[in-house]
Structures are given as C-alpha cells and as structure tokens.
Tab-separated table of C-alpha atoms in Angstrom:
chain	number	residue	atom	x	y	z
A	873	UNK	CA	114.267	123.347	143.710
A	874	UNK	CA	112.255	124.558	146.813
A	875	UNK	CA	109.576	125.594	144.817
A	876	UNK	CA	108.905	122.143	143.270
A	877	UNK	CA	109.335	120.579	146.652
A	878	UNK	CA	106.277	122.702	147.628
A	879	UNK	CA	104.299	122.115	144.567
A	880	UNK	CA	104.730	118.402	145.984
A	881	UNK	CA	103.616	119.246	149.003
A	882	UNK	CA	100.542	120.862	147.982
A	883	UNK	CA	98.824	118.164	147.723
A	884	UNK	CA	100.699	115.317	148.402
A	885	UNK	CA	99.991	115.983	152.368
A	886	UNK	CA	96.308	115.361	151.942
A	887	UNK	CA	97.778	112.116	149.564
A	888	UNK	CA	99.590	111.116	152.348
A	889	UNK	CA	96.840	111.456	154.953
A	890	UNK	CA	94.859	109.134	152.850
A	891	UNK	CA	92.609	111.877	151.530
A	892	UNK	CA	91.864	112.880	148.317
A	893	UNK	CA	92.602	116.222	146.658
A	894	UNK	CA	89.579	118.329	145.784
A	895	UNK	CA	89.476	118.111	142.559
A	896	UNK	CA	85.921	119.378	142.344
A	897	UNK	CA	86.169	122.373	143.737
A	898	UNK	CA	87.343	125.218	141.383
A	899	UNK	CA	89.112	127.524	144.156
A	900	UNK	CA	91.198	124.169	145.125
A	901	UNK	CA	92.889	124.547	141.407
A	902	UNK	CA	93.377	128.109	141.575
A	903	UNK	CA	95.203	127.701	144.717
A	904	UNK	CA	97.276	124.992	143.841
A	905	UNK	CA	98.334	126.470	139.894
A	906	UNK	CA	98.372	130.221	140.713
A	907	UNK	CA	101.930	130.261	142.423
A	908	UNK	CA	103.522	128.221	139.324
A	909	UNK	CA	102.392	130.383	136.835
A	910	UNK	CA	105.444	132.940	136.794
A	911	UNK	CA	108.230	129.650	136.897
A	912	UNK	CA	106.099	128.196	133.354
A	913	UNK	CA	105.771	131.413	131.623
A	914	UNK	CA	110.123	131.527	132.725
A	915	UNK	CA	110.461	128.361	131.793
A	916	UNK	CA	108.910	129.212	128.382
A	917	UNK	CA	110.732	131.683	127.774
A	918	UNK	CA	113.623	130.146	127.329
A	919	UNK	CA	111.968	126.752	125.161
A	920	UNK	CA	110.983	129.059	123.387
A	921	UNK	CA	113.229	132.215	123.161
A	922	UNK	CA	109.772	134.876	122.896
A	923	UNK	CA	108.481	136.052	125.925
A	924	UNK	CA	105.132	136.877	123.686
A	925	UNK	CA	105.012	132.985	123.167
A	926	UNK	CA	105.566	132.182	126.664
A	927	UNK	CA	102.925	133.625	127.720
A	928	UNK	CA	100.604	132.546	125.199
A	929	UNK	CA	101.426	128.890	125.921
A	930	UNK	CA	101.728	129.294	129.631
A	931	UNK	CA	97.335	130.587	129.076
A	932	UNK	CA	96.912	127.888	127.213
A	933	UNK	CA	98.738	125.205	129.593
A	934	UNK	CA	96.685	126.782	132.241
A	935	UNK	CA	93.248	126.810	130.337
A	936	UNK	CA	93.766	123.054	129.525
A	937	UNK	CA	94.817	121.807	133.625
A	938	UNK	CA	91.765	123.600	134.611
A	939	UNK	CA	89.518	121.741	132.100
A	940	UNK	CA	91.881	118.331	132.677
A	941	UNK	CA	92.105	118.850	136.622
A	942	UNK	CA	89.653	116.269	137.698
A	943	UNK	CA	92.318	113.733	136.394
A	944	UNK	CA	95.365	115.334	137.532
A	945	UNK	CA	97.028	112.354	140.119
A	946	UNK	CA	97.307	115.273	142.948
A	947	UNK	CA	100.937	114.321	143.670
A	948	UNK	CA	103.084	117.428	142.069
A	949	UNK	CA	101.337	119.826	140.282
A	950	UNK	CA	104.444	121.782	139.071
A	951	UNK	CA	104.971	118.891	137.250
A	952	UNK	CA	102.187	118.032	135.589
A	953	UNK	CA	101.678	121.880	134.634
A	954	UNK	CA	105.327	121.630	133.033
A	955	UNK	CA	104.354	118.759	131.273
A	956	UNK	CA	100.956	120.465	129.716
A	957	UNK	CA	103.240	123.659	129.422
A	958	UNK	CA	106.091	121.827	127.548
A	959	UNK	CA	104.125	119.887	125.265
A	960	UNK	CA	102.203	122.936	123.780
A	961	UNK	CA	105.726	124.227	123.586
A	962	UNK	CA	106.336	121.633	121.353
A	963	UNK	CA	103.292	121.500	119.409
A	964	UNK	CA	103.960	125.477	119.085
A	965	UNK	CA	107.805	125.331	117.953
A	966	UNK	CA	107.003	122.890	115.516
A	967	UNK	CA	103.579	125.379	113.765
A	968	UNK	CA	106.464	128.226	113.766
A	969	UNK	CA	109.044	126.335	111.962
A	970	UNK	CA	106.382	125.146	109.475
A	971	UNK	CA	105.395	128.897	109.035
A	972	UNK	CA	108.987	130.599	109.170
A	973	UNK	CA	109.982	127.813	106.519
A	974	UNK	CA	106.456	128.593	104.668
A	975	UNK	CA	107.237	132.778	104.864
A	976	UNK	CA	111.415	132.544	104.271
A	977	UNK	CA	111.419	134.507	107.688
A	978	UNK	CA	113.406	134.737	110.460
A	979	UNK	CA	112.458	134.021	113.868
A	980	UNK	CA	110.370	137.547	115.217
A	981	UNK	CA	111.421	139.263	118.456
A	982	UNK	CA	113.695	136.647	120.102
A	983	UNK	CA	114.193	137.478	123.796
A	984	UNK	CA	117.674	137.977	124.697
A	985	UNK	CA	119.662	138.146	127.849
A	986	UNK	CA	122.097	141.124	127.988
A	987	UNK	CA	123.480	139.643	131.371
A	988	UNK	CA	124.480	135.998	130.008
A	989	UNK	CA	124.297	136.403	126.235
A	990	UNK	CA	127.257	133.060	125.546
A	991	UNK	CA	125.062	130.922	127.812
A	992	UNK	CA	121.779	132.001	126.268
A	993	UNK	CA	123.742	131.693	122.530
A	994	UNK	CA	124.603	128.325	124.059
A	995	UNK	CA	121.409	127.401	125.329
A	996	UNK	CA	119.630	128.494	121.550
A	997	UNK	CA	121.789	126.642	120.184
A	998	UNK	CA	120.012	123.115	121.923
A	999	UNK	CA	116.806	121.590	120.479
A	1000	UNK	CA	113.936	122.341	122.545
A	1001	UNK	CA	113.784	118.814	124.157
A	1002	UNK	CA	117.205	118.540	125.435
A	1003	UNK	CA	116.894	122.605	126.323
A	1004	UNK	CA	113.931	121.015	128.619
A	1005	UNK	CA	115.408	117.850	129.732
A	1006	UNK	CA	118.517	120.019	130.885
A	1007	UNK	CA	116.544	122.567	132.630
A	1008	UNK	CA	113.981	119.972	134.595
A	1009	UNK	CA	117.205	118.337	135.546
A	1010	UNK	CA	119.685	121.029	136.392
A	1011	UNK	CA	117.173	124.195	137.482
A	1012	UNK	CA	114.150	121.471	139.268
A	1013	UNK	CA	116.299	118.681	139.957
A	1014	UNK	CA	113.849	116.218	138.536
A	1015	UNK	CA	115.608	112.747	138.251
A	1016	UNK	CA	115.748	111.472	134.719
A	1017	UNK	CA	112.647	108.764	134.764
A	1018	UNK	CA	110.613	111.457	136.120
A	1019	UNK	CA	111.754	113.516	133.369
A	1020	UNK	CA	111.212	110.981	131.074
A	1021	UNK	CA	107.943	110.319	132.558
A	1022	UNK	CA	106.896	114.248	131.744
A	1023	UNK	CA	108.119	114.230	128.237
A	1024	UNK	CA	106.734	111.073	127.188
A	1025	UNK	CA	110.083	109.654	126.065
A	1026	UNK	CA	112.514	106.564	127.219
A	1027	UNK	CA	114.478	107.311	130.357
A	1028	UNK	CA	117.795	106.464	128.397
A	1029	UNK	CA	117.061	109.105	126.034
A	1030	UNK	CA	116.637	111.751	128.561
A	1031	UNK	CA	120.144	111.053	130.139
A	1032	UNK	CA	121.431	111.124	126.624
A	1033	UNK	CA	119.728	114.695	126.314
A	1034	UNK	CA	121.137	115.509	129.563
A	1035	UNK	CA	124.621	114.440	128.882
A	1036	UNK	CA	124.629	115.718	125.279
A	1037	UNK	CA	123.621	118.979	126.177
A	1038	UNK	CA	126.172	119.912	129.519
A	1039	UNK	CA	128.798	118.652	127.271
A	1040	UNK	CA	127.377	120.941	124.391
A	1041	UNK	CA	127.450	123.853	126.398
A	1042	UNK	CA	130.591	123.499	128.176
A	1043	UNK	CA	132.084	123.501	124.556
A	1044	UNK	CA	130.311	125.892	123.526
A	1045	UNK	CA	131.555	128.079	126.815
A	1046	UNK	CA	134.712	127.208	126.880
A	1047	UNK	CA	135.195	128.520	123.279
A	1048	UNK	CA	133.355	132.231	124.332
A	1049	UNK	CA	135.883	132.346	126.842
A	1050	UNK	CA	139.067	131.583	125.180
B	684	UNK	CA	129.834	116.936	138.881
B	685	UNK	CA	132.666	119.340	138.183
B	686	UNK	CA	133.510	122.976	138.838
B	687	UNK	CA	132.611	123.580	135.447
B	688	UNK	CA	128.761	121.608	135.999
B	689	UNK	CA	128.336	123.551	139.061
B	690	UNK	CA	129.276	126.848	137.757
B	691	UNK	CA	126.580	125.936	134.334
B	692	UNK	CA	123.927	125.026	136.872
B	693	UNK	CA	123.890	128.211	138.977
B	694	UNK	CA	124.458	130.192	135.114
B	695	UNK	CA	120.793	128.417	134.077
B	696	UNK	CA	118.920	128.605	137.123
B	697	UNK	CA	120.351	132.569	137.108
B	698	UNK	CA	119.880	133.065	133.433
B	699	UNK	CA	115.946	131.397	134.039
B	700	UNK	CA	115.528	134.089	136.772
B	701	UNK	CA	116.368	136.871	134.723
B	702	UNK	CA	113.547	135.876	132.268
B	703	UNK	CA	110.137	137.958	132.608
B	704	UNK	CA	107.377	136.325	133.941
B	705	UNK	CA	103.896	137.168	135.023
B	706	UNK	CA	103.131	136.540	138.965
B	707	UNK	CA	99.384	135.391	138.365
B	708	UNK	CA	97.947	134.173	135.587
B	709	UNK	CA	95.046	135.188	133.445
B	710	UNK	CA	91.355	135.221	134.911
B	711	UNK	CA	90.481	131.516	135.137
B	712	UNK	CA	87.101	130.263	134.242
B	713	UNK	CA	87.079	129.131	137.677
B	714	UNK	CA	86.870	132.464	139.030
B	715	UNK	CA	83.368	133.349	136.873
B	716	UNK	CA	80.302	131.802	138.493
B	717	UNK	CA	78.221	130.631	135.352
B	718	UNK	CA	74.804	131.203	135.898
B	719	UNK	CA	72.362	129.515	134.785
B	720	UNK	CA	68.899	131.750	133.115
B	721	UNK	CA	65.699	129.825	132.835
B	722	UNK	CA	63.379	130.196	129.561
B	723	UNK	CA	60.633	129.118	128.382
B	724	UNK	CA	61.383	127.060	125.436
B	725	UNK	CA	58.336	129.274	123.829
B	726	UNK	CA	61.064	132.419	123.604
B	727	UNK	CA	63.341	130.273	121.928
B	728	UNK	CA	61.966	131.822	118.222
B	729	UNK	CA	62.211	135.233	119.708
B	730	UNK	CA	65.282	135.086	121.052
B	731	UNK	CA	66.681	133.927	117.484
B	732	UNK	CA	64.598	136.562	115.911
B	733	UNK	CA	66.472	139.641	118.405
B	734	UNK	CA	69.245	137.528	118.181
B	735	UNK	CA	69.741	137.779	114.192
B	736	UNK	CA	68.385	141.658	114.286
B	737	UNK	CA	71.064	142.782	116.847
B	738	UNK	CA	73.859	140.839	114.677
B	739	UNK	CA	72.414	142.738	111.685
B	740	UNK	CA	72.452	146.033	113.293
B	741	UNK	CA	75.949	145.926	114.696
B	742	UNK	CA	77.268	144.691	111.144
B	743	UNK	CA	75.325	148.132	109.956
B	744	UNK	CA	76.998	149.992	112.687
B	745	UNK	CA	80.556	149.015	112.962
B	746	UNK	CA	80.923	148.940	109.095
B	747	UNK	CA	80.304	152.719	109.630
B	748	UNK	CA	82.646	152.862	112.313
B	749	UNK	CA	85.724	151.098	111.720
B	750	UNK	CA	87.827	153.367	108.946
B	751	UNK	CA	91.610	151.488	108.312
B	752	UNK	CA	94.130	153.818	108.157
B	753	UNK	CA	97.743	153.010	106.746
B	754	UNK	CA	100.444	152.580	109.313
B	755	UNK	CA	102.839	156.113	109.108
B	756	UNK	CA	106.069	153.979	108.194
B	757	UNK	CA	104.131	151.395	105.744
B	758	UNK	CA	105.631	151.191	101.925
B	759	UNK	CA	103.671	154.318	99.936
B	760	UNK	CA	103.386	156.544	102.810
B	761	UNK	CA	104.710	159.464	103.995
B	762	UNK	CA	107.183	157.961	105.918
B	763	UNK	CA	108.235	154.804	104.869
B	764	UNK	CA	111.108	153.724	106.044
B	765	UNK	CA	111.835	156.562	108.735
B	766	UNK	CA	112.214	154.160	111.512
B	767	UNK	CA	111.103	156.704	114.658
B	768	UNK	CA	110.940	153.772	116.799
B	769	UNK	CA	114.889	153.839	117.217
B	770	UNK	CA	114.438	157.599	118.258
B	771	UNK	CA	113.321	159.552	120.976
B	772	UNK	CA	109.868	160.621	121.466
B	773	UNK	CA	111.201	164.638	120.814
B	774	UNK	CA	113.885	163.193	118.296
B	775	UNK	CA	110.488	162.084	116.415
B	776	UNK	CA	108.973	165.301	116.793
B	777	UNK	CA	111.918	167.472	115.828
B	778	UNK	CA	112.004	164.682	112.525
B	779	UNK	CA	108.446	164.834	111.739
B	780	UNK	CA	108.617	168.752	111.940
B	781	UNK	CA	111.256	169.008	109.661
B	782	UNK	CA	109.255	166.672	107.520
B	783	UNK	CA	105.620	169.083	106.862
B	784	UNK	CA	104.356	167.438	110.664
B	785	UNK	CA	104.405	170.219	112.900
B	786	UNK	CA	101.204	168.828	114.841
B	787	UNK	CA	101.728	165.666	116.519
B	788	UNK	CA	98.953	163.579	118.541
B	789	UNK	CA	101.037	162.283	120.941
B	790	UNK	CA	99.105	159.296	122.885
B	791	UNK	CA	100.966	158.557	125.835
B	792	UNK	CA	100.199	154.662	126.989
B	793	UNK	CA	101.691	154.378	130.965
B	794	UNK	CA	101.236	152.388	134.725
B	795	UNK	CA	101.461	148.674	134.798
B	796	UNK	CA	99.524	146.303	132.380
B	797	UNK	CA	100.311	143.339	134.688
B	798	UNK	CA	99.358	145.207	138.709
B	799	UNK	CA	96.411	144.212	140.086
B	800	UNK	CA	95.956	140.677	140.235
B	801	UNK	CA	96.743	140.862	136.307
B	802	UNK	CA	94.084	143.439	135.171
B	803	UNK	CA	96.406	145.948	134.903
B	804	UNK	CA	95.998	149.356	136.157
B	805	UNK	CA	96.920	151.629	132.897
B	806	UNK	CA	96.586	154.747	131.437
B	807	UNK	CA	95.948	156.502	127.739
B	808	UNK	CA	96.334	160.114	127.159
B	809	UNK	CA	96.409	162.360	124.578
B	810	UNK	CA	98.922	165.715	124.522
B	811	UNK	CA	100.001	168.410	122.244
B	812	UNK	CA	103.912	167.791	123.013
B	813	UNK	CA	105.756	165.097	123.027
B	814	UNK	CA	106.591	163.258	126.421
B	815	UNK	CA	110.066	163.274	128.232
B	816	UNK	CA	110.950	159.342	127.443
B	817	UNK	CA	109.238	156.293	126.365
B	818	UNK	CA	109.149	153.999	123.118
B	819	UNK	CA	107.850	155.639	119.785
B	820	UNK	CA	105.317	153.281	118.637
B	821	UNK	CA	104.690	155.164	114.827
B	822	UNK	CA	101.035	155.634	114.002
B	823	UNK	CA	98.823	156.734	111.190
B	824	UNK	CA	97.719	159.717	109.695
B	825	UNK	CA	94.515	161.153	111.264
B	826	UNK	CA	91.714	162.568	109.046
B	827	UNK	CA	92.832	166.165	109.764
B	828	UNK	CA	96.131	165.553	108.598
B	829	UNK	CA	98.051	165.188	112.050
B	830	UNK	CA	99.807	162.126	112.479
B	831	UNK	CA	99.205	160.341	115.847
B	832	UNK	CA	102.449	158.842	117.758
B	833	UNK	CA	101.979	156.025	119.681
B	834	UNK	CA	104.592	156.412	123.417
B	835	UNK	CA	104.443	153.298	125.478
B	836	UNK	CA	106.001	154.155	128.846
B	837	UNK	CA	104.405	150.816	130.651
B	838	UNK	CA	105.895	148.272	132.885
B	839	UNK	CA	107.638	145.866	130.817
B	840	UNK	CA	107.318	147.573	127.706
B	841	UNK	CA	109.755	147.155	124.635
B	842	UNK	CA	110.584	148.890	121.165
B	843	UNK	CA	108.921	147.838	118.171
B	844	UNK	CA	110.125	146.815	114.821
B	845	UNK	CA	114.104	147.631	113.917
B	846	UNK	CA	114.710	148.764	117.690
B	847	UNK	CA	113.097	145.779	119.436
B	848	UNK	CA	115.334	145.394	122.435
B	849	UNK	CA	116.686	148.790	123.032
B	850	UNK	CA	116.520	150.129	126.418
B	851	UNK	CA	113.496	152.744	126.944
B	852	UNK	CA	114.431	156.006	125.659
C-alpha cells in the first residue's frame, strides 16, 4: 500500500503544482518505473504461477511504457505499469493455454510456495482476472472503479471478482484446515 | 471485513512477498544514447556491397563452428533416462564412473546473475572434480569422449527437469 501511495506521488506533486511531468526526457521514465519493477515481476508471478514468465512479461510491460510514456496521464505510474503488465499477462496466459491444449502438456515449471502452499493451491485455483482483481484490491488497496478502470472491465464485475474470489478462498481454506 | 478477511489479506500480501523478483529492470533503451553517423548517400552501394560480403562470410564461418551435440540424458544416448539432476554433483560423478565416465568436465556456473544494476557479476569454470554442492545441469558428450556436467551454484538458481524445485544440493 505505501508503495503505490508513492508511485502516486511521483508525479502527481508536479500534477498538483500545475506542472507537467517530463515526459520527454528519458531519465524522467527511468526514475519513475525503475522502483516498480520488482512489485510487477511479484505480481506476475503469481498471475501467472512461472517466475520465467514473470519476468518475461514484466520486460515486455516495461519495453512498451517506455515507447507509450509520452501518453502516460502522469498521475500513478504503478498503475498504469500494472495495467500494461496485466494485460500482456493476459494476452500471454491465453498463447499458453492455446499451446498446452495444442502439445497435450502440462503447465512447465510452476513456481510454488513451500511457506503457504493451501493459499497458493487456493489462489491457482482462481482465473487470472479475479487472481488480479483480488490482489489490486486486497495487496494495493485499489478501490474497485479504479480496478475496473485498469482492467478494462465494468466496475460491477470487478466487485463480483472480488467477492467471488475471498469467498472462494475462504472455502477453499477452511477445508485445508479441517 | 472479518477475522477470517484480515487474516487472507496479510496471507496474500505475505505470500506476494515471498515471490522472487528482480530489483531493477533490464537495460532500457533510454539508457543507450543513439547516435546518429552521417553518410554520404554515394556509400550507400558500398555499404550494401560489405554489408552482403560480411553476412556471407559469417554464414561460411559459423557453419564451421557451431557442431550440435545430443543432450547426455536425451532418448538414444548413453544416458537416457539417468536423471543426475535429482543427484548430487559427486553422486553424478560416482554414477557416471560406475557407468564407463571416469573423466568428467565439470563446468562450474557461480556469483549473482542479477548484482550489479542487473548485469550480473558471474563466473564459468572448468575443473577436473566435481564441486562440493550445486545443481547438476546434465550435458553432452565432448568430442574426446568426456562428458561435460553442467553445476549451477548462482543466486537464484533452480534444478532442471524431474527435480525442478528441490533445494540446492
């Protein structure tokens, strides 16, 4: 939560003083995406259950803000790298389902959490969206239009997520532990 | 929110925490300065003409170069099958000894692929005997008959294959 209060502050301070962010200058994106990038490629990780993934995607997402950053609204850039990040996520899920369906295969090299493993079952057990929604909500504390807003769907639907998945995984808990 | 919410929340943000992740990302194109090389546009046929002649000569060159070798462990070779990447780098040794492999290329991959500002600061050696810990990686078979063992001791490295996830031997 404090981190994506400082990703708004990053540049919101120059929105609020009326100026605009330098969105020209190179070194002025490196500064603002460069302490995000180890909360995406986390964040990845568990969207999409490789770490080898993760960090694939979280390149990409970073390749494409730096070629998209002259239109990037300067209010919270952990947000708008989530929602580059999250999206090729998507895009990325969807090519390995087509090519584990295409091969008969099984999902390669899943990461796993020896500390948690009945949340992480849990969690796996979520589509990637709600898996998101939940996490933007619960881990960033995003409110559900802004969530909604990132993932390009209705705000209903993200509460829906949101509500579907806690009660999911408190089944799904509650079961591990009795 | 509930006990139970609470309790979930502080579970994800925990069980996000736990997941790797990188502290800077990947050289940026901001961080090259593109130059910019003036030419007269009256080069522009000799610069094709080098241009195709150096693509020629490196085809000529790395199809002498680059010889494929057969992975150790693949179907049809010696060792197909033997899964070394669950053992120990001597538990490999003391199996492909018993197995006609007394000589061993051990190639020992160690430091920290992600230190300095992501560059990594890594090493590669080659030794006779096989190293204290470390994940068997299998290899090939070299042209003088010794295989050549693969031990990734990095940061952040993992098994391969059957053993992925097993803690470093």
């Amino acid at each position: 939560m404090t981190e994506r209060l400082a990703s708004r502050s990053i540049l919101a301070k120059s929105a609020a003083r009326g100026e605009a962010a330098d969105l020209a200058d190179p070194r002025a994106f490196e500064t603002a995406v460069r302490p995000h990038y180890a909360s995406l490629v986390r964040r990845l990780v568990l969207v999409l259950g490789d770490e080898n993934d993760a960090q694939d995607v979280a390149q990409d997402a970073y390749l494409k803000a730096f070629r998209s950053w002259a239109r990037f609204d300067g209010v919270d850039v952990r947000a708008w790298l989530y929602t580059i990040g999250l999206r090729l996520a998507f895009n990325q899920l969807r090519r390995r389902h087509r090519w584990l369906a295409a091969l008969q295969r099984v999902e390669p090299r899943p990461w796993r959490d020896p500390s948690d493993p009945d949340l992480w079952a849990a969690i796996r057990g979520l589509d990637a969206r709600t898996r998101s929604a939940l996490l933007l909500s619960v881990v960033d504390g995003y409110t559900h239009a802004e969530i909604a807003r990132m993932l390009s769907v209705p705000e209903g639907t993200v509460s829906s997520w949101i509500s579907r998945g806690r009660a999911t995984l408190r089944n799904e808990l509650r079961q591990c532990e009795g | 929110m509930n006990d139970i919410d609470l309790d979930l929340d502080r579970r994800l943000a925990a069980l996000e925490a736990r997941a790797q992740g990188r502290d800077d990302p990947p050289g940026l194109p901001a961080a090259r300065r593109r130059r910019r090389v003036a030419v007269p546009i009256a080069l522009a046929p000799v610069l094709v003409l080098v241009l195709v002649a150096t693509v020629a000569a490196g085809a000529v060159v790395v199809r002498g170069l680059v010889t494929a070798r057969e992975g150790i462990e693949n179907p049809g070779q010696p060792l197909a099958g033997a899964q070394l990447e669950c053992t120990t780098p001597r538990e490999a040794a003391a199996f492909l000894a018993a197995h006609g492999y007394p000589d061993i290329v051990w190639q020992v991959e160690a430091g920290n692929p992600t230190a300095n500002g992501g560059r990594g600061e890594t090493t590669s050696t080659q030794q006779a005997t096989p190293p204290e810990h470390g994940y068997v990686i299998p290899g090939s078979i070299l042209d003088d008959g010794r295989p050549i063992m693969v031990i990734d001791q990095r940061v952040g490295a993992s098994g391969v294959g059957a053993c992925y996830g097993m803690p470093m031997p």
